[in-house]
Short mmCIF file of C-alpha atoms and ligand atoms in Angstrom, two decimals:
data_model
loop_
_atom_site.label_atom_id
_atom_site.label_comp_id
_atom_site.label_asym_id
_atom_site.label_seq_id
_atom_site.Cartn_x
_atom_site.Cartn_y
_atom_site.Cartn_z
CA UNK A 1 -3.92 2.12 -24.33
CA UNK A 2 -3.35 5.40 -22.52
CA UNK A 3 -5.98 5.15 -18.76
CA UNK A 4 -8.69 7.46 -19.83
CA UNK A 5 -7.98 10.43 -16.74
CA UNK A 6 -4.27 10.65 -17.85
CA UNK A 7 -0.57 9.68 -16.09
CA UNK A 8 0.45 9.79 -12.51
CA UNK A 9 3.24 8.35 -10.86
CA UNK A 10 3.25 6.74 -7.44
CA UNK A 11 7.03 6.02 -5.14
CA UNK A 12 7.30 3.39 -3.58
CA UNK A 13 5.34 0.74 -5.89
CA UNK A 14 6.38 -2.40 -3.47
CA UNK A 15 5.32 -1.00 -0.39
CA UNK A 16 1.74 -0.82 1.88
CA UNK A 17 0.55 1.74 1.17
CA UNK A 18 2.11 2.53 -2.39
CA UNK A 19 0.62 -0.90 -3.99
CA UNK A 20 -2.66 -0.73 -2.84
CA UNK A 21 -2.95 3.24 -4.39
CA UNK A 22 -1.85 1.78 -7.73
CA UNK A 23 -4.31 -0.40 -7.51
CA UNK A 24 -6.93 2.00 -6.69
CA UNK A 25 -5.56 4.71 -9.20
CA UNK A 26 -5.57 1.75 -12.05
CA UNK A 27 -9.57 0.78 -11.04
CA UNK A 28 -9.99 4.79 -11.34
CA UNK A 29 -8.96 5.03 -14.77
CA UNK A 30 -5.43 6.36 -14.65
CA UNK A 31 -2.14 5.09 -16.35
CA UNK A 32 0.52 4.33 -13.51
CA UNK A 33 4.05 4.79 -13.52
CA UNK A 34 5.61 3.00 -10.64
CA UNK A 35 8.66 3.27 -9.21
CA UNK A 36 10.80 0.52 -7.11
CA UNK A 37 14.03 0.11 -6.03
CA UNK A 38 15.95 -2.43 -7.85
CA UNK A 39 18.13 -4.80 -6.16
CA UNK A 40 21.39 -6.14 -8.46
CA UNK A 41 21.39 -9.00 -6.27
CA UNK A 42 18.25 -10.26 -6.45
CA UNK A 43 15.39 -9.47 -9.08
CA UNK A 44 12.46 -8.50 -7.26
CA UNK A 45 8.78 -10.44 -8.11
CA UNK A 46 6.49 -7.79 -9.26
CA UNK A 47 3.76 -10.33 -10.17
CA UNK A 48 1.24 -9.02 -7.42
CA UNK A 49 1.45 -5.17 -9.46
CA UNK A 50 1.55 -6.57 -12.75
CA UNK A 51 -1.07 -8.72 -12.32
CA UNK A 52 -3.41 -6.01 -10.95
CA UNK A 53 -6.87 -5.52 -13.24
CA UNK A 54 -5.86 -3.27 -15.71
CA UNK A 55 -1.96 -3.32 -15.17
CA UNK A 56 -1.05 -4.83 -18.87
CA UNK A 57 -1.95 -1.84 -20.67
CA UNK A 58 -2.06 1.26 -17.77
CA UNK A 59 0.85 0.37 -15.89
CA UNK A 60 4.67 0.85 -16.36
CA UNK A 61 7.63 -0.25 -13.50
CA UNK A 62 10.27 2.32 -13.28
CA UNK A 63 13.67 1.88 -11.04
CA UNK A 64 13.92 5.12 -8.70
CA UNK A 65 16.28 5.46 -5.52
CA UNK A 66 15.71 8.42 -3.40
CA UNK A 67 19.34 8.73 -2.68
CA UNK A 68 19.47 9.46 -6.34
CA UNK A 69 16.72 11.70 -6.82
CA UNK A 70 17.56 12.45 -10.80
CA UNK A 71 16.56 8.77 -11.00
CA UNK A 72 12.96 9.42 -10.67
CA UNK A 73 13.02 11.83 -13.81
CA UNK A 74 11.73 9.14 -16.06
CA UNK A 75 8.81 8.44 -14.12
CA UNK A 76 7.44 11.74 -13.36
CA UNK A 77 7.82 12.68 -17.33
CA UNK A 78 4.47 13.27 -19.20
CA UNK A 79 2.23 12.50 -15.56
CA UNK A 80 -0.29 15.17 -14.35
CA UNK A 81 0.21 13.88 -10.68
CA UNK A 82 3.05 12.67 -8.62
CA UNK A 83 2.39 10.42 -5.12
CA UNK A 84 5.79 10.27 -2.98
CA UNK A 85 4.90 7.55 -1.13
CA UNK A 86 8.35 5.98 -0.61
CA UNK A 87 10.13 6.23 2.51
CA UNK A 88 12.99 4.48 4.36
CA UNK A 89 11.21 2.77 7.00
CA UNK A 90 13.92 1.84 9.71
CA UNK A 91 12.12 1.26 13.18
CA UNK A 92 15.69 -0.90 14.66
CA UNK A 93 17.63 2.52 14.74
CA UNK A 94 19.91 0.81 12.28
CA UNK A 95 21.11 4.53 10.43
CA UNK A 96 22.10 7.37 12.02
CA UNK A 97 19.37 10.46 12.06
CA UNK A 98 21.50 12.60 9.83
CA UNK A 99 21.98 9.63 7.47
CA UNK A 100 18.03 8.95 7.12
CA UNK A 101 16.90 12.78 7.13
CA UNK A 102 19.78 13.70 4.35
CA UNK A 103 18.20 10.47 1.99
CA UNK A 104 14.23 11.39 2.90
CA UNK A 105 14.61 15.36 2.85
CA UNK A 106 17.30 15.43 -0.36
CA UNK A 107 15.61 12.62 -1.78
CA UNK A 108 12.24 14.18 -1.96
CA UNK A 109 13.50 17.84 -2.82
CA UNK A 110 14.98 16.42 -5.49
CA UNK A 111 12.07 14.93 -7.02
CA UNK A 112 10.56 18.50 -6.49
CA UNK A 113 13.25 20.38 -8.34
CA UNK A 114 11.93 18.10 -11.02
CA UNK A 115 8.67 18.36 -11.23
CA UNK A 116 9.33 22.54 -11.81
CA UNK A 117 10.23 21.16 -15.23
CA UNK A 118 7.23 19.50 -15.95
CA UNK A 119 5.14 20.87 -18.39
CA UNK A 120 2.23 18.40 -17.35
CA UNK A 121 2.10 17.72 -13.80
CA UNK A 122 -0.72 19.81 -11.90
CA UNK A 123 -0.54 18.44 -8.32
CA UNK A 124 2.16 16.69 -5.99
CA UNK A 125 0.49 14.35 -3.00
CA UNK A 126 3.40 13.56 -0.19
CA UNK A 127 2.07 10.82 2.10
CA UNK A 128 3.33 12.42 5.89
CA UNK A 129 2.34 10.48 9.16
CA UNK A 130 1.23 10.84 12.07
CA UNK A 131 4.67 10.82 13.84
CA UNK A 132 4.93 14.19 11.65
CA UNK A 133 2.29 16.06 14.08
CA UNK A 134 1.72 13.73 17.37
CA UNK A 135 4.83 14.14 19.29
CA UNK A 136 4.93 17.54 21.06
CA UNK A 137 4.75 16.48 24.35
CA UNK A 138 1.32 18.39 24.61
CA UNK A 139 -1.22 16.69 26.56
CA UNK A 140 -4.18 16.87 23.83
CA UNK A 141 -6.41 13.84 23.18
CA UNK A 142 -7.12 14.89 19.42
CA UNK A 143 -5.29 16.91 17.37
CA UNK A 144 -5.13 18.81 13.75
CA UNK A 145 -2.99 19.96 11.25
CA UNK A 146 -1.84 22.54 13.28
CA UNK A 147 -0.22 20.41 15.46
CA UNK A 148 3.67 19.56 14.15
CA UNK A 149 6.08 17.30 16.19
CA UNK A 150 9.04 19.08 17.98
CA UNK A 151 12.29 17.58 16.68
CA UNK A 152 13.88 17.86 20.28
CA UNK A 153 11.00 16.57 21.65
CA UNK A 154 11.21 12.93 19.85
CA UNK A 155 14.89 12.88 20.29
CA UNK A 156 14.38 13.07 24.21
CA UNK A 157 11.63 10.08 23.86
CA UNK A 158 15.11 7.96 23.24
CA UNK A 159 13.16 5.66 21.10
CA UNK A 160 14.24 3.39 18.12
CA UNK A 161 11.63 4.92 15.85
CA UNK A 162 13.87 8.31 16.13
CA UNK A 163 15.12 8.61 12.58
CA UNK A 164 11.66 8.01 11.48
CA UNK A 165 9.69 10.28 13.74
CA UNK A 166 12.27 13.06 12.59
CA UNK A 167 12.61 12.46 9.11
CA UNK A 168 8.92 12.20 8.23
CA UNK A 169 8.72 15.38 10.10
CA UNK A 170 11.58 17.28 8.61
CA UNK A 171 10.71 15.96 5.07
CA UNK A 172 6.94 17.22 5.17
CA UNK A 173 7.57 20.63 6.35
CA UNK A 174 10.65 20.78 3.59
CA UNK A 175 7.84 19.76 0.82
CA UNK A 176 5.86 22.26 1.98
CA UNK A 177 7.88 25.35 1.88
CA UNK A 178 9.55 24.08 -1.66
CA UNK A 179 6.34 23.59 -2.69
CA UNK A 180 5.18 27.14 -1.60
CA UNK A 181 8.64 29.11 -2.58
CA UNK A 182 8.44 27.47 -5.87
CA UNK A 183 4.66 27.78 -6.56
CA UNK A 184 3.90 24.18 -7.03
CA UNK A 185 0.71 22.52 -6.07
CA UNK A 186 1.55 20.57 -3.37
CA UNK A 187 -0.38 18.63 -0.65
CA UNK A 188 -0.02 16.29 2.12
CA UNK A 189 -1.61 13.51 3.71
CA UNK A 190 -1.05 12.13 7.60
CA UNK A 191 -2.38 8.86 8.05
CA UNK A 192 -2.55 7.55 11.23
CA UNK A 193 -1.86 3.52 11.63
CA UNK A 194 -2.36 2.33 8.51
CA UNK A 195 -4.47 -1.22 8.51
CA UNK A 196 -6.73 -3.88 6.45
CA UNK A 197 -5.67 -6.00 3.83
CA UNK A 198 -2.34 -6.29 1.46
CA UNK A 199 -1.24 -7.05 -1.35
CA UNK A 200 2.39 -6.44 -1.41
CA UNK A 201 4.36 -9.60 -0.48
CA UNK A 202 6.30 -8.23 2.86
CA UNK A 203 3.93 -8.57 6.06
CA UNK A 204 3.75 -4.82 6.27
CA UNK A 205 5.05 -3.57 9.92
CA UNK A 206 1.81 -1.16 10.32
CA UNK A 207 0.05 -4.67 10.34
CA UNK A 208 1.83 -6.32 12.52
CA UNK A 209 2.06 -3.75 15.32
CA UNK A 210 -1.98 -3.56 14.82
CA UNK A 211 -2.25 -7.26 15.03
CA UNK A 212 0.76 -7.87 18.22
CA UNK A 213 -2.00 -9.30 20.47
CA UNK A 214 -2.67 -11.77 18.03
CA UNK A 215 0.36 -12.42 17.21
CA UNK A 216 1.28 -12.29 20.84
CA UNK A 217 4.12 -9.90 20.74
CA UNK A 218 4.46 -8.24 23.77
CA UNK A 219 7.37 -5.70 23.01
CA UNK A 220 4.83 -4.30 20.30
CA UNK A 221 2.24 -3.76 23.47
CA UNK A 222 3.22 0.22 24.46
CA UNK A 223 2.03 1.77 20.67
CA UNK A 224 -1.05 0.35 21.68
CA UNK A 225 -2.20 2.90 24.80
CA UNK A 226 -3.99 5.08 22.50
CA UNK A 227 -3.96 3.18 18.59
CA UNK A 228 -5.46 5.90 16.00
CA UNK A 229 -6.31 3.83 12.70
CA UNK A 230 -7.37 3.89 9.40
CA UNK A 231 -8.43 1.16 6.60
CA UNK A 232 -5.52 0.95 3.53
CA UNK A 233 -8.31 1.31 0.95
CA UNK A 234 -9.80 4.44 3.02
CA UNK A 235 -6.01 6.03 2.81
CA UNK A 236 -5.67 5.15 -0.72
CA UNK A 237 -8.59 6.60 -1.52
CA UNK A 238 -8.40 9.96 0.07
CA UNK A 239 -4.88 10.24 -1.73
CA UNK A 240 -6.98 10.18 -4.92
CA UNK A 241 -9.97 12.24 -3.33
CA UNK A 242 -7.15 15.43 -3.02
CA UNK A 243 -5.11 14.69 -6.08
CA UNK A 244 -8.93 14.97 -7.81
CA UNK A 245 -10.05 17.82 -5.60
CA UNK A 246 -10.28 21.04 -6.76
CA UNK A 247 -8.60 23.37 -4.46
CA UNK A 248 -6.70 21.28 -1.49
CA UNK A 249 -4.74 23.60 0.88
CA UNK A 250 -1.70 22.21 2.91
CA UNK A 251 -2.07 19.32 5.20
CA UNK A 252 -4.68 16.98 5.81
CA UNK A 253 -4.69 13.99 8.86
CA UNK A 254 -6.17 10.78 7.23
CA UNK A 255 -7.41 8.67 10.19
CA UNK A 256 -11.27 7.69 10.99
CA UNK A 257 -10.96 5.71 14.51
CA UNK A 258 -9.07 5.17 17.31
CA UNK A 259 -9.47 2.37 20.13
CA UNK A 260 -7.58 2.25 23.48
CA UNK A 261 -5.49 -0.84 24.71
CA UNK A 262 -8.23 -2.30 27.21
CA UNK A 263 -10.59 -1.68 24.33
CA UNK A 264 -8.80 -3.84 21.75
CA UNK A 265 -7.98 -6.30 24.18
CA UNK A 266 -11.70 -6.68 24.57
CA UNK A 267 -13.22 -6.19 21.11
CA UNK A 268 -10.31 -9.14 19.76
CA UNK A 269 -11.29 -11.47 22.41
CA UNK A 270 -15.12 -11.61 21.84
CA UNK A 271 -14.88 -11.25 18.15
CA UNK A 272 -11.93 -13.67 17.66
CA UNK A 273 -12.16 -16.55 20.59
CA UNK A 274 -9.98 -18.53 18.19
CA UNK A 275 -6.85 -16.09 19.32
CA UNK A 276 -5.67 -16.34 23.10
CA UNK A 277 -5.86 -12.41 23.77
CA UNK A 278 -3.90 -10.97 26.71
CA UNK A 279 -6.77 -9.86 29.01
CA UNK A 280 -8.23 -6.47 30.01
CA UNK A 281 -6.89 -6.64 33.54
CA UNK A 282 -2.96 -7.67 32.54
CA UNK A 283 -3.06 -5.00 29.49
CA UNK A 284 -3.90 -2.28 32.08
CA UNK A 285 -0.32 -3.03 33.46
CA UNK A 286 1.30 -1.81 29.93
CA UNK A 287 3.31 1.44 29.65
CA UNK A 288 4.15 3.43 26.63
CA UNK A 289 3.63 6.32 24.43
CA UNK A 290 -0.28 7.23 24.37
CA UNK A 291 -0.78 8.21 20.92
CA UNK A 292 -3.52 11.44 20.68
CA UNK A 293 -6.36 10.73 17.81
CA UNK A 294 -6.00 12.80 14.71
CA UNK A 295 -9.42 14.79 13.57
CA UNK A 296 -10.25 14.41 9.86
CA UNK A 297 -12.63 16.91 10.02
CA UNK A 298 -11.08 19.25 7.22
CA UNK A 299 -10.78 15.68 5.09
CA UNK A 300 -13.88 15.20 5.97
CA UNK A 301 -15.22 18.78 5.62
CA UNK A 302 -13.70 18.52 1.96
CA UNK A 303 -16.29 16.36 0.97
CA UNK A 304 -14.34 12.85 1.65
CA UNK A 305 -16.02 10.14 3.75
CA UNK A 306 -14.88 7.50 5.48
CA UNK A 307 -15.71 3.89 4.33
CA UNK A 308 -14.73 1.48 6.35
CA UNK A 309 -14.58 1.06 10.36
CA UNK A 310 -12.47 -0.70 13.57
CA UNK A 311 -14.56 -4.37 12.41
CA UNK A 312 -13.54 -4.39 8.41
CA UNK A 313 -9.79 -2.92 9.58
CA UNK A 314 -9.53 -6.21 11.46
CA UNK A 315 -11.52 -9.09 9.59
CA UNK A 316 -9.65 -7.53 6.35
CA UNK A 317 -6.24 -7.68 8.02
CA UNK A 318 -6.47 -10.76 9.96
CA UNK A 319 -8.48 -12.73 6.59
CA UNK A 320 -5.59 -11.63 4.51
CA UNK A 321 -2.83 -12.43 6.97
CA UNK A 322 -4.64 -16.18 7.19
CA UNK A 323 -4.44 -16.37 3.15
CA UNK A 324 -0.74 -15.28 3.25
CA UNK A 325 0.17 -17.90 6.07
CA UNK A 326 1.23 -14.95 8.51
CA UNK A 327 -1.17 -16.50 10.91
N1 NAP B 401 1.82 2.06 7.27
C1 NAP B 401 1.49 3.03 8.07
O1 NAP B 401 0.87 2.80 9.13
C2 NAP B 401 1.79 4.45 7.73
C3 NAP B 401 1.21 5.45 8.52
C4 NAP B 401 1.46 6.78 8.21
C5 NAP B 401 2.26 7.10 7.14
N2 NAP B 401 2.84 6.10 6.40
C6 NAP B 401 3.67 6.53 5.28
O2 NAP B 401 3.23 5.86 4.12
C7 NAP B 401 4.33 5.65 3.24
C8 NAP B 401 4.38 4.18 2.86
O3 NAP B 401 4.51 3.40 4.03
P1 NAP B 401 4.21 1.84 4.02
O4 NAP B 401 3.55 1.52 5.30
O5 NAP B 401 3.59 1.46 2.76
O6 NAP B 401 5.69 1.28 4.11
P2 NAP B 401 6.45 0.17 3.25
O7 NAP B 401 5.56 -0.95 2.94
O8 NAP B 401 7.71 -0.13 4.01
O9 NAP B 401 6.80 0.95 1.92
C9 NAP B 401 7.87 1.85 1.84
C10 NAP B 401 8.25 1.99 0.38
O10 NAP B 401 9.32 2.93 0.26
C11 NAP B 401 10.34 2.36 -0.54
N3 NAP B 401 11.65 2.89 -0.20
C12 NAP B 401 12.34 2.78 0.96
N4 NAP B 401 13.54 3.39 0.84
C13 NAP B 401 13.61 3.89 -0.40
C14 NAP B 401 14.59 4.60 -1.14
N5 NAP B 401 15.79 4.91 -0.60
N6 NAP B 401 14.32 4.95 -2.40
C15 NAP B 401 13.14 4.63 -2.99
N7 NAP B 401 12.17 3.93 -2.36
C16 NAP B 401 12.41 3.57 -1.08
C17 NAP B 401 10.28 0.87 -0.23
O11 NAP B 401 10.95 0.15 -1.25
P3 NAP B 401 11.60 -1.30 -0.97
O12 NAP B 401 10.46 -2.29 -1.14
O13 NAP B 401 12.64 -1.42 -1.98
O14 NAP B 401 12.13 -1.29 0.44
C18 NAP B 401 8.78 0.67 -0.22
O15 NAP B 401 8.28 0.55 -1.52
C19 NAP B 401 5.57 6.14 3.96
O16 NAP B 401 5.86 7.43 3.52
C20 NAP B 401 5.14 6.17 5.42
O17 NAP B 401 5.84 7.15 6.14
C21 NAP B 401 2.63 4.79 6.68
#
């Protein structure tokens, strides 16, 4: 049986952020075609998405690669919506720049140049980041959509998250100008940390940075100055709030709080005395990029609101970290 508000497919169907929007878009009525990288060497268990309420009938697993972007033709055929979700996520520095911008930017252009064919599809969400606008090396505490990161800029920041900074930057503004060359409906959305619960079977890495005082990893410490977040289910949500809007314009930052590093170290201590929590005074010592806050006022100004807050994006992460044995 066909979901009763029609066919959209979602990239990235293992990931964070990617399963818990199937989830959502399945709840909401839609059919789902997902795509995930297949492995020859080693079949991949999809039981958490197949399993989902609903999944039996509405959804359908597809094999996409972006570094084969005609592979996602299948997916996107007969859907009124497309959510490119999938990214290489490389934080090590393991590929060069030019190797993970040529896969992200070709890889999603691709998938563009097919959607022109579709006779269906009415609107394309890209999920961007907040590494897309923060890093300009302007001293602003909260920024917009007008803000983009400078490509020069993150390579002089010499940090391992280079190729990742850069190619979520590069890829978004390439979206958008195909999108508006080519006259497709096109938006994006620029989460900030994204936190809460899971249901994909990888510890996802947005977690784990949010959780390294409880997990007591120090070298995680310095994206902690300045942490913008948001709740998954908030972020899956507003990716269904635009794709069912009716007249979305460009970008859109997706993040409702933000929480400095003296401020986390003392919210986790007095709400979890279980953990041992670095303290106030030695966290003061701890240098590293100070993230601005994103406004969501034009989300927000659109007519979405916010669910959940800094207590749910915590008991949610660390309950379902406990039930997964992470901690
Ligand atoms: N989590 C955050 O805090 C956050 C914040 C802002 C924006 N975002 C954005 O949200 C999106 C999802 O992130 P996430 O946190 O959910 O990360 P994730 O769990 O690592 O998911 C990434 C997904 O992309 C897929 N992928 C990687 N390389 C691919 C390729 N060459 N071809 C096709 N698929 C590929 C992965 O498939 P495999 O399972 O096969 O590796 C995985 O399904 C990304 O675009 C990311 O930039 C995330």
């Amino acid at each position: 049986m066909e979901g009763n508000k029609g066919r959209v497919c979602v990239t990235g169907g293992t990931g964070y952020i990617g399963s818990w929007i199937i989830k959502r878009l399945l709840e909401n009525g839609y059919s789902v075609n997902a795509t995930i990288r297949s492995n020859p060497e080693h079949e991949k268990d999809l039981s958490f998405l197949t399993s989902l309420p609903g999944a039996s009938q509405n959804l359908q697993i597809f094999s996409a690669d972006l570094e084969n972007p005609e592979s996602f033709g299948a997916a996107i055929e007969g859907c009124i919506g497309v959510f490119l979700v999938a990214t290489p996520i490389d934080f090590k520095g393991r590929e060069p720049e030019e190797v993970v911008n040529k896969r992200t930017i070709d890889g999603t252009l691709g998938i563009l140049k097919a959607c022109l064919n579709s006779k269906t599809l009415k609107r394309i969400v890209y999920t961007s980041s907040a590494s897309a606008v923060v890093f300009n090396g302007k001293d602003i505490e909260v920024m917009d959509e007008s803000f983009w990161s400078d490509v020069d800029y993150i390579r002089s920041l010499n940090s391992s998250g280079d190729s990742y900074f850069i190619s979520k930057t590069l890829t978004e503004k390439s979206a958008l100008e195909f999108a508006e060359q080519h006259g497709l409906d096109l938006v994006t959305i620029i989460p900030s940390f994204v936190f809460g619960p899971f249901i994909c079977p990888k510890l996802p890495a947005s977690i784990y940075t949010s959780l390294a005082m409880v997990f007591g990893d120090k070298d995680q410490y310095s994206y902690l100055i300045n942490f913008p977040m948001i709740h998954v289910d908030d972020v899956a949500k507003a990716h269904i709030f635009l794709f069912e809007h009716s007249n979305p314009k460009g970008r859109y930052n997706c993040s409702s709080d933000a929480i400095t590093i003296e401020g986390m170290s003392e919210f986790l201590s007095s709400k979890y005395p279980d953990f041992t929590i670095p303290t106030v005074e030695s966290v003061k010592e701890i240098k590293g990029y100070k993230f601005p806050s994103l406004s969501p006022k034009k989300l927000l100004d659109a007519g979405f609101k916010f669910k959940y807050g800094i207590n749910e994006m915590f008991d949610d992460a660390i309950q379902c970290c406990k039930e997964k044995g992470y901690l």
